[in-house]
Amino acid sequence: MADKDGIPDGARAKLIRAKEQWAREGRLLTGKTGAQRLPPGQHRVKDWPVLDTGIQPAVSRDEWRLAIDGAVENPVHWTWRDYMAQLQTRLVTDIHCVTAWSRYDNNWEGVLAQTLLAEVRPKAEAHHVIFHAHDGYTSNVTLEDFAAPDAILAHSWEGQALSTPHGGPVRVVIPHRYFWKSAKWVRRIEFCATDKPGFWENRGYHNDADPWTEERYG
Ligand SMILES: Nc1nc2c(c(=O)[nH]1)N[C@H]1C(S)=C(S)[C@@H](COP(=O)(O)O)O[C@H]1N2
Ligand SMILES: [Mo]
């Protein structure tokens, strides 16, 4: 047996796939190995904590809709079917929460932000992206942060549908920012010329939220 690339099954294939995985994760790159992989002030956890404002809206895949609008050439209003018809991507990322826990090697599946950007085409004036969620929560990132290659609108985690507590049917994942930026239960993605600080950004948390430079508060 061989896979689509002609790689034979067996131990050698496993090693090749492991090394492919390392490439995706940037393992052994300066700034990502050993202690460097863990941002300052963080500790590693094995479980996945649930953090939110206490409201966990239950939205079925049938009733789920996603509006992507504002300063874009091609605004869309996706049903579940429309969303699933987009290119589906799997990737592995770490999570860094501002409450100091980090969780390594989360397997996500969904639509990359870059796939979405190619579809809606932000206008020249679009510099900010605002996520609106079903619990009334919002968070904001720069267009540059949203355009990162590992930003994803995820529907699955570890091969399972994302649970309601973790933001299913679909949540945002922006791995290189503290996790509060990653809106759960997303219903609208708005592109703007001017910034709109979100729920935590209006409550003493940093607007940019880079874990590596410890942009926790601000
Ligand atoms: N819609 C929504 N998204 C949200 C939140 C929230 O309260 N509502 N909390 C944020 C915070 S502070 C964190 S740390 C992560 C937690 O995600 P998890 O519960 O899946 O770990 O979700 C973020 N996204
Ligand atoms: Mo958080």
Short mmCIF file of C-alpha atoms and ligand atoms in Angstrom, two decimals:
data_model
loop_
_atom_site.label_atom_id
_atom_site.label_comp_id
_atom_site.label_asym_id
_atom_site.label_seq_id
_atom_site.Cartn_x
_atom_site.Cartn_y
_atom_site.Cartn_z
CA MET A 1 0.00 0.00 0.00
CA ALA A 2 1.05 3.56 -0.63
CA ASP A 3 -0.62 6.90 -0.05
CA LYS A 4 -1.35 9.59 -2.66
CA ASP A 5 2.28 10.76 -2.67
CA GLY A 6 3.52 7.22 -3.23
CA ILE A 7 4.89 6.89 0.30
CA PRO A 8 4.76 3.23 1.35
CA ASP A 9 3.02 2.19 4.55
CA GLY A 10 5.06 1.13 7.56
CA ALA A 11 7.62 2.54 9.93
CA ARG A 12 9.36 4.67 7.32
CA ALA A 13 6.08 6.29 6.30
CA LYS A 14 5.40 7.09 9.95
CA LEU A 15 8.76 8.79 10.26
CA ILE A 16 8.13 10.82 7.11
CA ARG A 17 4.76 11.91 8.39
CA ALA A 18 6.24 12.80 11.78
CA LYS A 19 8.85 14.94 10.05
CA GLU A 20 6.16 16.62 7.93
CA GLN A 21 4.39 17.40 11.18
CA TRP A 22 7.56 18.97 12.58
CA ALA A 23 7.80 21.17 9.51
CA ARG A 24 4.23 22.36 10.00
CA GLU A 25 4.93 23.11 13.66
CA GLY A 26 8.29 24.70 13.00
CA ARG A 27 9.90 22.34 15.50
CA LEU A 28 13.60 23.03 16.13
CA LEU A 29 13.19 26.58 14.86
CA THR A 30 14.73 29.20 17.13
CA GLY A 31 12.04 30.51 19.43
CA LYS A 32 9.90 27.40 19.29
CA THR A 33 11.95 24.65 20.93
CA GLY A 34 12.00 23.56 24.55
CA ALA A 35 11.50 26.39 26.99
CA GLN A 36 11.24 28.82 24.08
CA ARG A 37 8.06 27.18 22.92
CA LEU A 38 6.38 28.18 26.18
CA PRO A 39 5.84 31.97 26.30
CA PRO A 40 7.01 33.80 29.43
CA GLY A 41 4.86 33.34 32.51
CA GLN A 42 2.92 30.39 31.07
CA HIS A 43 2.70 26.80 32.34
CA ARG A 44 1.71 23.75 30.36
CA VAL A 45 -1.58 21.91 30.90
CA LYS A 46 -2.72 18.60 29.46
CA ASP A 47 -6.48 19.08 29.75
CA TRP A 48 -8.37 21.86 27.97
CA PRO A 49 -9.98 24.38 30.36
CA VAL A 50 -13.25 26.11 29.46
CA LEU A 51 -13.30 29.90 29.89
CA ASP A 52 -16.07 32.28 28.94
CA THR A 53 -18.49 34.77 30.46
CA GLY A 54 -20.83 31.98 31.58
CA ILE A 55 -23.22 31.93 28.63
CA GLN A 56 -22.74 28.93 26.33
CA PRO A 57 -25.17 29.38 23.42
CA ALA A 58 -26.31 26.12 21.81
CA VAL A 59 -26.48 26.67 18.05
CA SER A 60 -27.18 23.71 15.78
CA ARG A 61 -25.32 23.30 12.50
CA ASP A 62 -28.67 23.70 10.69
CA GLU A 63 -29.46 27.08 12.19
CA TRP A 64 -25.83 28.26 12.15
CA ARG A 65 -25.00 31.19 9.82
CA LEU A 66 -21.82 33.19 9.36
CA ALA A 67 -21.87 36.75 8.00
CA ILE A 68 -18.56 38.07 6.70
CA ASP A 69 -19.01 41.70 5.83
CA GLY A 70 -17.88 45.31 6.25
CA ALA A 71 -14.97 46.55 4.14
CA VAL A 72 -14.82 43.60 1.73
CA GLU A 73 -15.40 43.34 -2.02
CA ASN A 74 -17.51 40.20 -1.72
CA PRO A 75 -19.53 39.96 1.51
CA VAL A 76 -20.90 36.47 2.19
CA HIS A 77 -23.55 34.92 4.42
CA TRP A 78 -22.66 31.28 4.81
CA THR A 79 -24.90 28.42 5.86
CA TRP A 80 -23.26 25.32 7.30
CA ARG A 81 -23.24 23.81 3.80
CA ASP A 82 -21.56 26.89 2.31
CA TYR A 83 -18.91 26.87 5.03
CA MET A 84 -18.23 23.15 4.59
CA ALA A 85 -17.95 23.66 0.81
CA GLN A 86 -14.86 25.83 1.38
CA LEU A 87 -11.40 24.26 1.28
CA GLN A 88 -10.99 22.30 4.53
CA THR A 89 -7.60 22.35 6.25
CA ARG A 90 -6.12 20.54 9.25
CA LEU A 91 -3.40 22.05 11.35
CA VAL A 92 -1.77 21.67 14.75
CA THR A 93 -1.25 24.66 17.03
CA ASP A 94 -0.51 25.58 20.64
CA ILE A 95 -2.97 27.55 22.80
CA HIS A 96 -1.79 30.29 25.16
CA CYS A 97 -4.39 31.68 27.55
CA VAL A 98 -3.74 34.91 29.43
CA THR A 99 -4.66 33.09 32.67
CA ALA A 100 -1.22 31.46 32.20
CA TRP A 101 -2.08 28.01 30.84
CA SER A 102 -0.75 26.78 27.52
CA ARG A 103 -1.86 23.63 25.73
CA TYR A 104 0.36 22.15 23.04
CA ASP A 105 -0.48 20.28 19.84
CA ASN A 106 -4.17 20.97 19.29
CA ASN A 107 -5.42 19.39 16.06
CA TRP A 108 -7.90 21.69 14.34
CA GLU A 109 -9.93 21.27 11.21
CA GLY A 110 -11.82 24.00 9.40
CA VAL A 111 -11.45 26.90 6.98
CA LEU A 112 -8.20 28.85 7.08
CA ALA A 113 -8.52 32.62 7.49
CA GLN A 114 -6.43 32.85 4.32
CA THR A 115 -9.04 30.80 2.44
CA LEU A 116 -11.78 33.11 3.70
CA LEU A 117 -9.75 36.22 2.79
CA ALA A 118 -9.35 35.00 -0.78
CA GLU A 119 -13.12 34.59 -0.98
CA VAL A 120 -14.27 37.93 0.49
CA ARG A 121 -11.31 40.11 -0.60
CA PRO A 122 -10.82 42.90 1.99
CA LYS A 123 -10.85 46.43 0.59
CA ALA A 124 -7.70 48.58 0.81
CA GLU A 125 -9.08 50.47 3.83
CA ALA A 126 -9.71 47.30 5.87
CA HIS A 127 -7.13 47.15 8.67
CA HIS A 128 -9.08 45.54 11.50
CA VAL A 129 -11.17 42.41 11.92
CA ILE A 130 -13.90 42.17 14.56
CA PHE A 131 -15.39 38.83 15.65
CA HIS A 132 -19.00 38.85 16.89
CA ALA A 133 -20.24 35.83 18.82
CA HIS A 134 -23.64 34.43 19.82
CA ASP A 135 -23.09 35.22 23.52
CA GLY A 136 -22.60 38.93 22.73
CA TYR A 137 -18.80 38.60 23.06
CA THR A 138 -16.55 40.42 20.62
CA SER A 139 -12.80 40.47 20.03
CA ASN A 140 -10.62 42.39 17.60
CA VAL A 141 -7.41 41.65 15.72
CA THR A 142 -5.49 43.43 13.00
CA LEU A 143 -5.99 42.22 9.45
CA GLU A 144 -2.33 41.20 9.54
CA ASP A 145 -2.97 38.96 12.57
CA PHE A 146 -6.02 37.45 10.94
CA ALA A 147 -4.05 36.79 7.75
CA ALA A 148 -1.48 34.65 9.62
CA PRO A 149 -1.09 31.23 7.95
CA ASP A 150 -2.30 29.37 11.06
CA ALA A 151 -5.44 31.42 11.80
CA ILE A 152 -8.46 29.16 11.28
CA LEU A 153 -12.24 29.01 11.66
CA ALA A 154 -12.38 25.62 13.30
CA HIS A 155 -15.27 23.16 13.46
CA SER A 156 -13.32 20.18 14.82
CA TRP A 157 -10.71 19.47 17.48
CA GLU A 158 -8.85 16.16 17.74
CA GLY A 159 -11.07 14.73 15.01
CA GLN A 160 -14.32 15.46 16.88
CA ALA A 161 -16.92 18.16 16.31
CA LEU A 162 -16.06 21.15 18.47
CA SER A 163 -18.22 20.92 21.60
CA THR A 164 -20.57 23.73 22.65
CA PRO A 165 -18.43 24.72 25.69
CA HIS A 166 -15.42 25.14 23.39
CA GLY A 167 -17.30 27.26 20.85
CA GLY A 168 -18.98 24.86 18.43
CA PRO A 169 -20.29 24.77 15.76
CA VAL A 170 -17.45 27.12 14.72
CA ARG A 171 -14.89 29.17 16.62
CA VAL A 172 -12.01 31.40 15.63
CA VAL A 173 -8.47 30.23 16.47
CA ILE A 174 -5.63 32.77 16.31
CA PRO A 175 -2.75 30.72 17.77
CA HIS A 176 -0.13 33.46 18.00
CA ARG A 177 -2.31 35.68 20.24
CA TYR A 178 -3.63 35.09 23.75
CA PHE A 179 -6.68 32.87 23.48
CA TRP A 180 -9.27 35.52 24.40
CA LYS A 181 -8.87 36.80 20.81
CA SER A 182 -10.16 33.43 19.57
CA ALA A 183 -13.92 34.02 19.65
CA LYS A 184 -16.11 30.98 20.32
CA TRP A 185 -19.59 30.64 18.70
CA VAL A 186 -18.66 33.12 15.98
CA ARG A 187 -21.60 34.46 13.95
CA ARG A 188 -20.13 37.51 12.20
CA ILE A 189 -16.69 38.59 11.00
CA GLU A 190 -16.56 42.30 10.31
CA PHE A 191 -13.77 44.06 8.40
CA CYS A 192 -13.22 47.69 9.44
CA ALA A 193 -11.09 50.72 8.65
CA THR A 194 -10.97 51.66 12.34
CA ASP A 195 -10.42 49.41 15.33
CA LYS A 196 -13.19 48.34 17.75
CA PRO A 197 -11.76 47.00 21.01
CA GLY A 198 -13.73 43.95 22.18
CA PHE A 199 -15.02 42.51 25.45
CA TRP A 200 -11.68 42.01 27.25
CA GLU A 201 -9.87 44.79 25.39
CA ASN A 202 -12.41 47.15 27.03
CA ARG A 203 -11.75 45.57 30.44
CA GLY A 204 -8.06 46.19 30.91
CA TYR A 205 -6.57 43.65 28.53
CA HIS A 206 -4.00 44.47 25.87
CA ASN A 207 -5.22 45.32 22.39
CA ASP A 208 -2.56 43.22 20.62
CA ALA A 209 -2.21 40.26 23.02
CA ASP A 210 1.16 38.85 21.91
CA PRO A 211 2.10 36.05 24.39
CA TRP A 212 5.81 36.23 23.50
CA THR A 213 6.14 39.83 24.67
CA GLU A 214 3.59 39.29 27.46
CA GLU A 215 1.05 41.79 26.21
CA ARG A 216 -1.45 40.77 28.89
CA TYR A 217 -2.79 44.09 30.16
CA GLY A 218 -2.89 47.52 28.63
N1 LIG B 1 -17.78 33.99 22.35
C1 LIG B 1 -16.82 33.93 23.28
N2 LIG B 1 -15.57 33.61 22.91
C2 LIG B 1 -14.58 33.55 23.81
C3 LIG B 1 -14.81 33.82 25.18
C4 LIG B 1 -16.14 34.16 25.56
O1 LIG B 1 -16.46 34.43 26.74
N3 LIG B 1 -17.12 34.20 24.58
N4 LIG B 1 -13.77 33.74 26.09
C5 LIG B 1 -12.40 33.86 25.55
C6 LIG B 1 -11.38 33.48 26.51
S1 LIG B 1 -10.99 34.58 27.73
C7 LIG B 1 -10.63 32.34 26.34
S2 LIG B 1 -9.29 31.99 27.30
C8 LIG B 1 -11.02 31.32 25.32
C9 LIG B 1 -11.30 30.02 26.03
O2 LIG B 1 -11.66 29.02 25.10
P1 LIG B 1 -11.96 27.57 25.65
O3 LIG B 1 -13.09 27.71 26.65
O4 LIG B 1 -12.30 26.75 24.48
O5 LIG B 1 -10.69 27.13 26.33
O6 LIG B 1 -12.18 31.69 24.59
C10 LIG B 1 -12.23 33.05 24.27
N5 LIG B 1 -13.34 33.23 23.38
MO MO B 2 -8.84 33.79 28.58
#
